[in-house]
Coordinates of C-alpha atoms in Angstrom, one line a residue:
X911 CA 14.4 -23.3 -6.6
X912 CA 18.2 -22.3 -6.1
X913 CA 18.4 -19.4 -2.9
X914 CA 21.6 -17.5 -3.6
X915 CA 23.4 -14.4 -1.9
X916 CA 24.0 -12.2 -4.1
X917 CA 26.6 -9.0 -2.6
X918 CA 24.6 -8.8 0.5
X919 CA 20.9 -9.4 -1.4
X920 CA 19.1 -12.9 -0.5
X921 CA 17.6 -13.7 -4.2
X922 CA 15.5 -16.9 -5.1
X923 CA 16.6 -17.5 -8.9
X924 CA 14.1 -20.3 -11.6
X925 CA 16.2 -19.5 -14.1
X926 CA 14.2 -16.5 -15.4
X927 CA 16.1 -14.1 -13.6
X928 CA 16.6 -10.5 -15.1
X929 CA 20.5 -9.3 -15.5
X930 CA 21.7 -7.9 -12.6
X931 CA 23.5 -4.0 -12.8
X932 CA 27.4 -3.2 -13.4
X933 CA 28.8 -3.0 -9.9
X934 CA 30.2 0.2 -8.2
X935 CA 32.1 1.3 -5.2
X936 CA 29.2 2.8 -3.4
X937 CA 27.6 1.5 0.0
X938 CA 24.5 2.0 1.5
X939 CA 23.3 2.8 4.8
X940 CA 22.7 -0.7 5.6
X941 CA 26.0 -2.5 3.7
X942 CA 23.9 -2.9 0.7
X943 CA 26.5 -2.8 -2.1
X944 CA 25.8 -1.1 -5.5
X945 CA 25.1 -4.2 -7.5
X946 CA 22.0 -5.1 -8.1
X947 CA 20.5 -9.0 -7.4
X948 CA 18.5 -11.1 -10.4
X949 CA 15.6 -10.5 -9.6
X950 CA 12.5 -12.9 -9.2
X951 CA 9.6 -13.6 -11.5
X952 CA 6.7 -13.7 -9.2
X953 CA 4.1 -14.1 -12.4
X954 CA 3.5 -16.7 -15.1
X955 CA 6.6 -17.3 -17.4
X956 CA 7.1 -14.8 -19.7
X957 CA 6.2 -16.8 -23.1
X958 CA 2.9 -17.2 -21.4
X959 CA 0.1 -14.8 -22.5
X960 CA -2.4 -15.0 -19.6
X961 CA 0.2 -12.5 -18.0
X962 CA 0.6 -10.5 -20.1
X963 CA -1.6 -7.4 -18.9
X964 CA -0.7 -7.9 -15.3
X965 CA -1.9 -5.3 -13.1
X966 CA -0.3 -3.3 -10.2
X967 CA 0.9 -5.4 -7.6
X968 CA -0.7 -5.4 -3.8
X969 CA 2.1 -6.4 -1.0
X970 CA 1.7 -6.8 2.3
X971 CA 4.4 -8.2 5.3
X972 CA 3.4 -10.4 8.2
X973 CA 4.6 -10.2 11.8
X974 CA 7.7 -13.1 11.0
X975 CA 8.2 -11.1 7.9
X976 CA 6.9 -12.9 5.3
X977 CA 5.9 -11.2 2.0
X978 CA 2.3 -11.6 0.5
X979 CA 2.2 -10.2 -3.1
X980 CA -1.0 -10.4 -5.0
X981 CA -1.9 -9.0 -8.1
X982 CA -4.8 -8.8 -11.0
X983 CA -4.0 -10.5 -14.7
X984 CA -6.5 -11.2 -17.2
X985 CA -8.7 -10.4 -14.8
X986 CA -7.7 -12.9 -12.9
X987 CA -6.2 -12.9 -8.8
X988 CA -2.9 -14.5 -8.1
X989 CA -0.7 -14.8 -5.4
X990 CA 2.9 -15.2 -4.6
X991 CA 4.1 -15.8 -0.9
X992 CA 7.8 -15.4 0.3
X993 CA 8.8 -17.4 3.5
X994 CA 11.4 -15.7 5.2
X995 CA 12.9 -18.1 7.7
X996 CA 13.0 -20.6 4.5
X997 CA 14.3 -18.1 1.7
X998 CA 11.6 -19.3 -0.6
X999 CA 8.5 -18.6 -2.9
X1000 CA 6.0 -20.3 -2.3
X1001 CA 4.2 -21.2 -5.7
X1002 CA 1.8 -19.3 -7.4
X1003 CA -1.5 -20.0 -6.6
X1004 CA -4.8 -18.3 -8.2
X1005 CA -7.2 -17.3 -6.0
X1006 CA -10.3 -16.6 -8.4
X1007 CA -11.7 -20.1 -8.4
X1008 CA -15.2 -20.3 -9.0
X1009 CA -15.8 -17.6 -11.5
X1010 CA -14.7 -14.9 -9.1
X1011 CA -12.8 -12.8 -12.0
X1012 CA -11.5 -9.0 -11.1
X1013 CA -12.2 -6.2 -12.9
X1014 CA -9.9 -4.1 -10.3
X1015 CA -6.3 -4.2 -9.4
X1016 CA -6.8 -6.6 -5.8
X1017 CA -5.6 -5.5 -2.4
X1018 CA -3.9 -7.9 0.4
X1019 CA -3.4 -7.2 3.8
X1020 CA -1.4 -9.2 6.4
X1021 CA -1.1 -9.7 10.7
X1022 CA 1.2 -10.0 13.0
X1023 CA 0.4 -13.7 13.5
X1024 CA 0.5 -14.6 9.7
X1025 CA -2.9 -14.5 8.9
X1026 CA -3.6 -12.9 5.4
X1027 CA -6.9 -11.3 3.7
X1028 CA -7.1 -10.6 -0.3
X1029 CA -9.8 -8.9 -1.6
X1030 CA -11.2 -7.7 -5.4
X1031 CA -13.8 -6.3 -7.4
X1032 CA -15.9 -8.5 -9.7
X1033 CA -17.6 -7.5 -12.5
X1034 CA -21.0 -8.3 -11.6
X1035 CA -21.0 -9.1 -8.8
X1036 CA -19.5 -6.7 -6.0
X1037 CA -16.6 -7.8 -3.9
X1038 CA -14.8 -11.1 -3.3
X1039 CA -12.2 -12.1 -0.6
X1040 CA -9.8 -15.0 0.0
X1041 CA -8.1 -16.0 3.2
X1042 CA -4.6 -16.8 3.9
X1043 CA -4.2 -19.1 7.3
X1044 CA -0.6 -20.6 8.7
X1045 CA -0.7 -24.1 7.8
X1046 CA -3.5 -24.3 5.8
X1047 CA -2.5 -21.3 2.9
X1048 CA -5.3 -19.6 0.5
X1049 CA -9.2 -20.4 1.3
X1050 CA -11.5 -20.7 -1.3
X1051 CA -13.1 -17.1 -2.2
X1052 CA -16.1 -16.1 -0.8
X1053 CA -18.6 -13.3 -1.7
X1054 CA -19.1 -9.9 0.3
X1055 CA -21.6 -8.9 -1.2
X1056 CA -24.9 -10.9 -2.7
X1057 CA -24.8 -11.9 -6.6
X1058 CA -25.8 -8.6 -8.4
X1059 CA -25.8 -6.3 -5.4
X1060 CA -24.3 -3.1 -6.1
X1061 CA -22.5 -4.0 -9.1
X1062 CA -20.6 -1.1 -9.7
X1063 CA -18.2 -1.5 -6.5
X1064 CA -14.9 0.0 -6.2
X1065 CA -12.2 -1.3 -3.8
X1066 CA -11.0 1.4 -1.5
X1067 CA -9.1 -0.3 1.6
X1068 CA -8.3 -3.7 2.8
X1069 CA -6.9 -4.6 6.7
X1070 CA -6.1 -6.8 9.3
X1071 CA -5.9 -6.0 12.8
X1072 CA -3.7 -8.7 15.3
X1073 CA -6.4 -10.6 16.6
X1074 CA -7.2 -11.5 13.1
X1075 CA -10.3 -9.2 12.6
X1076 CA -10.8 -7.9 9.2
X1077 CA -12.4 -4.9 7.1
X1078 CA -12.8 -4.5 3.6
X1079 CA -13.5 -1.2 2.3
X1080 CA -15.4 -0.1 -1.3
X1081 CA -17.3 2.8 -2.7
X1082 CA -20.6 1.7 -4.6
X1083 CA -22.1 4.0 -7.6
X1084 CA -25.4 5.3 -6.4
X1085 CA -27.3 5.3 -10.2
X1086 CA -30.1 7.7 -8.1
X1087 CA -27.6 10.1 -6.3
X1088 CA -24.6 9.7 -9.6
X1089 CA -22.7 9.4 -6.0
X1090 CA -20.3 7.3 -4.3
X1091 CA -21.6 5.4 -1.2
X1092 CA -18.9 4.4 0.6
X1093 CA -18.6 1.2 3.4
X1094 CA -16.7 -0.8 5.4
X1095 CA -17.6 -4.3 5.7
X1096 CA -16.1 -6.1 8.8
X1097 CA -15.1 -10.0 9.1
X1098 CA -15.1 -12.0 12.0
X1099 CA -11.5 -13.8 12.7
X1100 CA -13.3 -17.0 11.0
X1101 CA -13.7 -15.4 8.0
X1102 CA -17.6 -14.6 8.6
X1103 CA -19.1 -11.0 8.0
X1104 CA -20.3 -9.5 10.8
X1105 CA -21.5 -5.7 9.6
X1106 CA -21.6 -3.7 6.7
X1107 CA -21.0 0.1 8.0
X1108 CA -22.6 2.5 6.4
X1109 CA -19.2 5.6 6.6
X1110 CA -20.3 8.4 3.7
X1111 CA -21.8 10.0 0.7
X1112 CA -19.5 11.1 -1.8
X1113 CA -18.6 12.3 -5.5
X1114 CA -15.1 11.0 -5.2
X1115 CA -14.3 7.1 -4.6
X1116 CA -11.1 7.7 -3.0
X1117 CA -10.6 6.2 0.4
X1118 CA -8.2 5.3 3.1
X1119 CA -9.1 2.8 5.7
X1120 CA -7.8 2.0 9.4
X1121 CA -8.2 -0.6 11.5
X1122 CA -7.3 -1.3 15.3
X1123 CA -7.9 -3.8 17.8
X1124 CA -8.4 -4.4 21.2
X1125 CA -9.0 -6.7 23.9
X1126 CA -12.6 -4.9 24.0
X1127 CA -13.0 -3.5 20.6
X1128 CA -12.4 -3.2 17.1
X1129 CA -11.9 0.5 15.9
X1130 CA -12.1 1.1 12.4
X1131 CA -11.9 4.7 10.4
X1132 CA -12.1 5.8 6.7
X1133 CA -10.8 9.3 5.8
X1134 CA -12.7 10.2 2.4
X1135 CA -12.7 13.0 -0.2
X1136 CA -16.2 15.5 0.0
X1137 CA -16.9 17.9 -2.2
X1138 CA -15.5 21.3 -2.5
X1139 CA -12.1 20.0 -1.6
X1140 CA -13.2 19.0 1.8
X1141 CA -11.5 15.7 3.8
X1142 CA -13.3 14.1 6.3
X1143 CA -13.2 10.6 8.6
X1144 CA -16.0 8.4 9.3
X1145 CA -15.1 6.3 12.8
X1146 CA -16.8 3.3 14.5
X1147 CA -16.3 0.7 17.0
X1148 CA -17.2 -2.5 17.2
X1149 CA -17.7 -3.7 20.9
X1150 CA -17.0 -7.1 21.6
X1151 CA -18.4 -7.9 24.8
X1152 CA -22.2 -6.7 24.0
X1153 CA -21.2 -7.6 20.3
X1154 CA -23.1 -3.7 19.3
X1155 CA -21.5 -1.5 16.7
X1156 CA -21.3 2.3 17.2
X1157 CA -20.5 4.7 14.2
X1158 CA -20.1 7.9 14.4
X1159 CA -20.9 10.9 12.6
X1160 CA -18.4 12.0 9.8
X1161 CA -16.1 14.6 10.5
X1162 CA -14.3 17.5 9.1
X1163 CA -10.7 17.4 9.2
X1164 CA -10.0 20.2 6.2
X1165 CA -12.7 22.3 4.4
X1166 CA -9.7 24.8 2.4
X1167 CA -11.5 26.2 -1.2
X1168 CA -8.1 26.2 -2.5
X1169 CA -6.7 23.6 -4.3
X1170 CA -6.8 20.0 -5.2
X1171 CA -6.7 17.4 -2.5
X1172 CA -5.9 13.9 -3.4
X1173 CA -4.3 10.6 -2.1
X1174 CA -6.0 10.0 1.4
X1175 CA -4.0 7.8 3.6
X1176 CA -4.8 6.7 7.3
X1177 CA -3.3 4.8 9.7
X1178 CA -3.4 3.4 13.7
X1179 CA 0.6 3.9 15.1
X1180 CA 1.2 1.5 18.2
X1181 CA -0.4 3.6 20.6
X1182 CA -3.9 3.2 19.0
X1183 CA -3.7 6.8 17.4
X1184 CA -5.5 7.1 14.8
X1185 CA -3.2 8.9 11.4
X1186 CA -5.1 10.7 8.8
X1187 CA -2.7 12.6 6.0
X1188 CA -3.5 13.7 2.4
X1189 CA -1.6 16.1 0.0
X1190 CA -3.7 19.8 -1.0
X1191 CA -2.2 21.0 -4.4
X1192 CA -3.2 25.0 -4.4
X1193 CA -4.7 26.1 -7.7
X1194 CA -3.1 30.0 -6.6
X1195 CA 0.5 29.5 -6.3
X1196 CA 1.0 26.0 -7.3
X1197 CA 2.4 25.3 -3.7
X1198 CA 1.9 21.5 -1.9
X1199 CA 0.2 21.7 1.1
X1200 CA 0.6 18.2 3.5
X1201 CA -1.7 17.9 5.8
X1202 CA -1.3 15.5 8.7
X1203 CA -3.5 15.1 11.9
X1204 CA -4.3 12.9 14.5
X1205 CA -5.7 11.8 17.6
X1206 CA -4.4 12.9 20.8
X1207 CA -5.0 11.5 24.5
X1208 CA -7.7 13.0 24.6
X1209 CA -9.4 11.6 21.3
X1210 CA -9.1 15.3 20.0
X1211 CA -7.7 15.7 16.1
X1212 CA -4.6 17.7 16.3
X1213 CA -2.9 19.4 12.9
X1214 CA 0.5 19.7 11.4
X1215 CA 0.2 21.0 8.3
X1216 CA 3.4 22.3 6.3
X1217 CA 3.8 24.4 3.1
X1218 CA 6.5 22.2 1.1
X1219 CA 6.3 24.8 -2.1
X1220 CA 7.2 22.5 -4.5
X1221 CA 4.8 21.4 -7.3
X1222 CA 4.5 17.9 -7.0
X1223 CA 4.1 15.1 -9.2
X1224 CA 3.8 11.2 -7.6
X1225 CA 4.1 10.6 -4.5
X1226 CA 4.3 8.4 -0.8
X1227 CA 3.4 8.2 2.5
X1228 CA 4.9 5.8 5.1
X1229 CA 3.9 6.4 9.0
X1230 CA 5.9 4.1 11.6
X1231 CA 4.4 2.5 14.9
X1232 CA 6.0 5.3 17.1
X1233 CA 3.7 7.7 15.2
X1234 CA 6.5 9.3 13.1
X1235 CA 6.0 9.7 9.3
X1236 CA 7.7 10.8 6.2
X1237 CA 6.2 12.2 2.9
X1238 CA 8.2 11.6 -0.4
X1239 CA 7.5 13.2 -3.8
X1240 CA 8.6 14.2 -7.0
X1241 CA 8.7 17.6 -8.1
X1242 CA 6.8 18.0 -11.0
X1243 CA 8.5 16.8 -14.7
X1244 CA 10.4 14.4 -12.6
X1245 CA 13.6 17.1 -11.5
X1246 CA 14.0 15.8 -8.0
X1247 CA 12.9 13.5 -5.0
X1248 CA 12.1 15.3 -2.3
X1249 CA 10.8 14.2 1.2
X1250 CA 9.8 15.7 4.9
X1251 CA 9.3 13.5 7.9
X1252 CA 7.6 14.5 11.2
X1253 CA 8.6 14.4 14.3
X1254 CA 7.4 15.5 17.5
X1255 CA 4.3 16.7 16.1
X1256 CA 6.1 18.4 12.6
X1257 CA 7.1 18.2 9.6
X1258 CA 10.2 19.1 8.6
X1259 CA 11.4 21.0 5.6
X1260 CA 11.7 20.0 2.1
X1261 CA 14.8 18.5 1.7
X1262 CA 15.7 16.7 -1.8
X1263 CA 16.8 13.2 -1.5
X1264 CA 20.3 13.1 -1.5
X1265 CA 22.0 12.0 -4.8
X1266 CA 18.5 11.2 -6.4
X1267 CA 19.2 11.2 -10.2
X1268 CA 16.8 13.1 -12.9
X1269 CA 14.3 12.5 -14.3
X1270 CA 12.9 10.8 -11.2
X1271 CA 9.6 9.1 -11.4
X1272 CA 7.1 6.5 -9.0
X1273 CA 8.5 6.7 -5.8
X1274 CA 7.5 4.8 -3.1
X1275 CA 8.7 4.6 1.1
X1276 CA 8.8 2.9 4.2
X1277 CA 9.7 3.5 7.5
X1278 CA 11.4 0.3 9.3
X1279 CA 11.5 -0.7 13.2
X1280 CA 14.8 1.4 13.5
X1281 CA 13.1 4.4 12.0
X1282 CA 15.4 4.4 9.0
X1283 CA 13.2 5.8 5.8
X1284 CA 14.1 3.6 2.6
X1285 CA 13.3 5.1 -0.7
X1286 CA 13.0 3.7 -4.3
X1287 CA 12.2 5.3 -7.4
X1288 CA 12.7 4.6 -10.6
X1289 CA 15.3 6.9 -12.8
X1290 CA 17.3 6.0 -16.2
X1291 CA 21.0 4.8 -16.0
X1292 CA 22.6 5.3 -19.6
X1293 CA 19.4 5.9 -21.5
X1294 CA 18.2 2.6 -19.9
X1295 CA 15.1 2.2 -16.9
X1296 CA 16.2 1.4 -13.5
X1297 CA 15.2 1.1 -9.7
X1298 CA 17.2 3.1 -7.3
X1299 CA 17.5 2.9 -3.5
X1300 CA 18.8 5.1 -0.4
X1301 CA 18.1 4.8 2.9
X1302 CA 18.3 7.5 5.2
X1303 CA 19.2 7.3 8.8
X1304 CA 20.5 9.3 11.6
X1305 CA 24.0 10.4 10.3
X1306 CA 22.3 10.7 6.8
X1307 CA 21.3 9.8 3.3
X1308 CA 23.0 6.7 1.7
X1309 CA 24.6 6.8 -1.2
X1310 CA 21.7 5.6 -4.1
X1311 CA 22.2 2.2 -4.9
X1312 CA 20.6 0.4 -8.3
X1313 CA 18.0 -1.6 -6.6
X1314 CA 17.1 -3.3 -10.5
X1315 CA 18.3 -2.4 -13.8
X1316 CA 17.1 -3.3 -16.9
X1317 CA 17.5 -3.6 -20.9
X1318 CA 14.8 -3.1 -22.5
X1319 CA 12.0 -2.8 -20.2
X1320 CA 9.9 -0.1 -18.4
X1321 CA 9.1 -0.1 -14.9
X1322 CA 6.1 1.0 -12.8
X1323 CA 4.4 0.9 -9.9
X1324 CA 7.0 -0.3 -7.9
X1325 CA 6.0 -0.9 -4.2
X1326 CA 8.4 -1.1 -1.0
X1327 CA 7.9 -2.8 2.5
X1328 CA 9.8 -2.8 5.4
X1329 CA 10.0 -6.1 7.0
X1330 CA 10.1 -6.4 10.8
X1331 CA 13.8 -7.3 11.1
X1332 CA 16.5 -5.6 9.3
X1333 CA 15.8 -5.4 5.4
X1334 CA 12.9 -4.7 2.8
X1335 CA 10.9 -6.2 0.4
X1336 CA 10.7 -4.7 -3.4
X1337 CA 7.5 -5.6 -6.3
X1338 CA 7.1 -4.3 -9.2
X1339 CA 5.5 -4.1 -12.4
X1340 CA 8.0 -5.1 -15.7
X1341 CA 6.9 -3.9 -19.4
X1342 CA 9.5 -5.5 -21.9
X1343 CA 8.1 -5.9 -25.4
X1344 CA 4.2 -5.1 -24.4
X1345 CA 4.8 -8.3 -21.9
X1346 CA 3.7 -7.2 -18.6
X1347 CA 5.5 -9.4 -15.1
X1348 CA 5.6 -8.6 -11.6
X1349 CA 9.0 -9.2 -10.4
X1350 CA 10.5 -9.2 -6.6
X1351 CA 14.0 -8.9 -5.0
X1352 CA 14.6 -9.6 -1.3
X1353 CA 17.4 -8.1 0.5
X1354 CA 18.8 -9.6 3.9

């Protein structure tokens, strides 16, 4: 595999790389230049049809900044890992082995130490999960859930905490109830289960799960959708020196009649606050509600809701270790990017994301260590699909950058990471001539 430097971009290249864009005078916030790199076919080659209904990719960064990707094709789980210090992929590997096919796009979580956890669906036969360890790469699979035990499992929420603790989130189909039951299975750092928590009853699978650890405990939450447009959080703690669980009761974080709530998202910041933010579409004026709360000192929720009064289309949420966050959308039929961030306990106003062409479509954020907020989204350049960047940072928005453009081809799903050090890590999805591929390019 050649590693070249492509106008500021670090790019592996097998020969399969993509064209890059027509240059340009304009600089980003970070000296990326306007050229775009080849970019890197993370999936089978593309003659070969086993790929060829490749499913959204699942990326997660380790603490030395290496990139997990893993995603679902055929209904089969493979992975991709990039090693940073080395400027490499590793090679693909499948993780399936044994019969355990997917039926849902996978998930993949990642410490700080390097450790990584993967986790699907299975058509029969409830969840799966394969461990990544330094030195040793993927483990074989190994069941969650017994052979024919709630077979109709959705995956809601994978994650790793630092001392290499794991949980693995689903919603099973209640055929008695025609409801969602929805748990949290934790992992013990060796990879063994240790409890399956029992968090909530629901109509609606959706789910967002947290995990945070402790020299004494494990903390875990899952904010869930209720019915009648209510949110709540389920919490629990696993105690490690009387090894005893403690869950407790679910709790109401937003019970408004009015309007459509969707895209749950929670997260621990640094400080072992626990972040729990979803999006409320009103039915009366079309406005966007965000909704944001979290734990103070005094393990009390506290609310920052803003009216953004913009109808929104797709959207993301990125929340940084200092506790800040930033909330980007697109208005709806794709006439601008948008985004707020909060700080100091609120959200600022809408503010459209400077220089963000029309129509704009899948965006996706991250917040880095410096608190910069990098943006892709994906927006034609002369009647043909492309992946644009900015970054914004104190003195202001970058001007856009092409981040990938194509000929042909469609993209989707595209996903963005912020790795520890200076830089970010871009996946996503390729259509080009009903051939699906996930790609990757890896600025410095």
């Amino acid at each position: 595999m050649a590693i070249r430097r492509w106008q500021g971009w670090v790019v592996a290249a097998l020969g399969l790389a993509v064209a890059a864009c027509g240059g340009g005078a304009g600089t980003g916030g970070d000296g990326t230049h306007c050229a775009a790199p080849p970019a890197e076919r993370l999936s089978h080659p593309e003659e070969d049809t086993a790929h060829r209904d490749a499913g959204a990719p699942s990326v997660a960064v380790d603490g030395a900044g290496n990139v997990l990707v893993v995603f679902g094709a055929g209904g089969e789980v493979w992975a991709r890992r990039y090693v940073l210090a080395e400027a490499r992929w590793e090679p693909l590997v499948r993780l399936d082995v044994g019969g355990l096919r997917a039926w849902t796009h996978p998930l993949v979580a990642a410490d700080a130490s390097g450790h990584a956890l993967a986790a699907w669906a299975t058509p029969a036969q409830g969840l799966a999960v394969a461990h990544f360890r330094p030195g040793t790469g993927w483990q074989a699979p190994q069941f969650l859930l017994n052979e024919g035990e709630l077979p109709d499992t959705r995956l809601t929420g994978v994650a790793l905490d630092a001392g290499g603790h794991a949980a693995v989130a689903f919603a099973a189909f209640n055929t008695l109830s025609a409801r969602f039951d929805h748990f949290v299975q934790l992992l013990r750092p060796d990879g063994d289960p240790r409890a399956e928590l029992p968090m909530g009853t629901s109509a609606n699978p959706e789910a967002a799960l947290a995990l945070h650890g402790s020299e004494e405990r494990l903390d875990v939450a899952l904010v869930w959708l209720g019915s009648v447009g209510r949110t709540l959080v389920t919490r629990g703690s696993w105690w490690f020196p009387r090894d005893s669980m403690v869950i407790q009761d679910a709790e109401v974080l937003q019970a408004e009649l009015d309007g459509d709530v969707r895209g749950p998202r929670a997260a621990y910041d640094g400080t072992g606050r626990l972040h729990a933010a979803w999006a409320r579409q009103l039915v009366s004026s079309d406005a966007l509600i965000l909704e944001h709360q979290w734990t103070g000192p005094d393990g009390r929720w506290q609310s920052a809701p803003v009216r953004l009064g913009v109808l929104a289309g797709r959207d993301d949420w990125a929340l940084a270790t200092d506790g800040s966050a930033s909330f980007v959308w697109v208005e709806d039929g794709g006439a601008r990017l948008w985004a707020s961030t909060l700080t100091d306990g609120g959200w600022s106003a809408a503010e459209p994301v400077a220089g963000s062409p029309a129509p704009a479509r899948t965006p996706t954020a991250a917040l880095d260590a410096r608190g910069a907020l990098r943006v892709v989204w994906s927006a034609p350049v002369q009647g043909m699909p492309a992946l644009h960047r900015t970054v914004r940072e104190a003195e202001g928005w970058s001007t856009p950058t092409v981040a990938h453009a194509g000929t042909d081809e469609a993209h989707t799903t595209p996903v963005l990471r912020a790795l520890p050090a200076r830089g970010e890590a871009l996946v996503w999805l390729r259509q080009r001539g009903g051939v699906h591929a996930v790609l990757g390019a890896l600025p410095p």
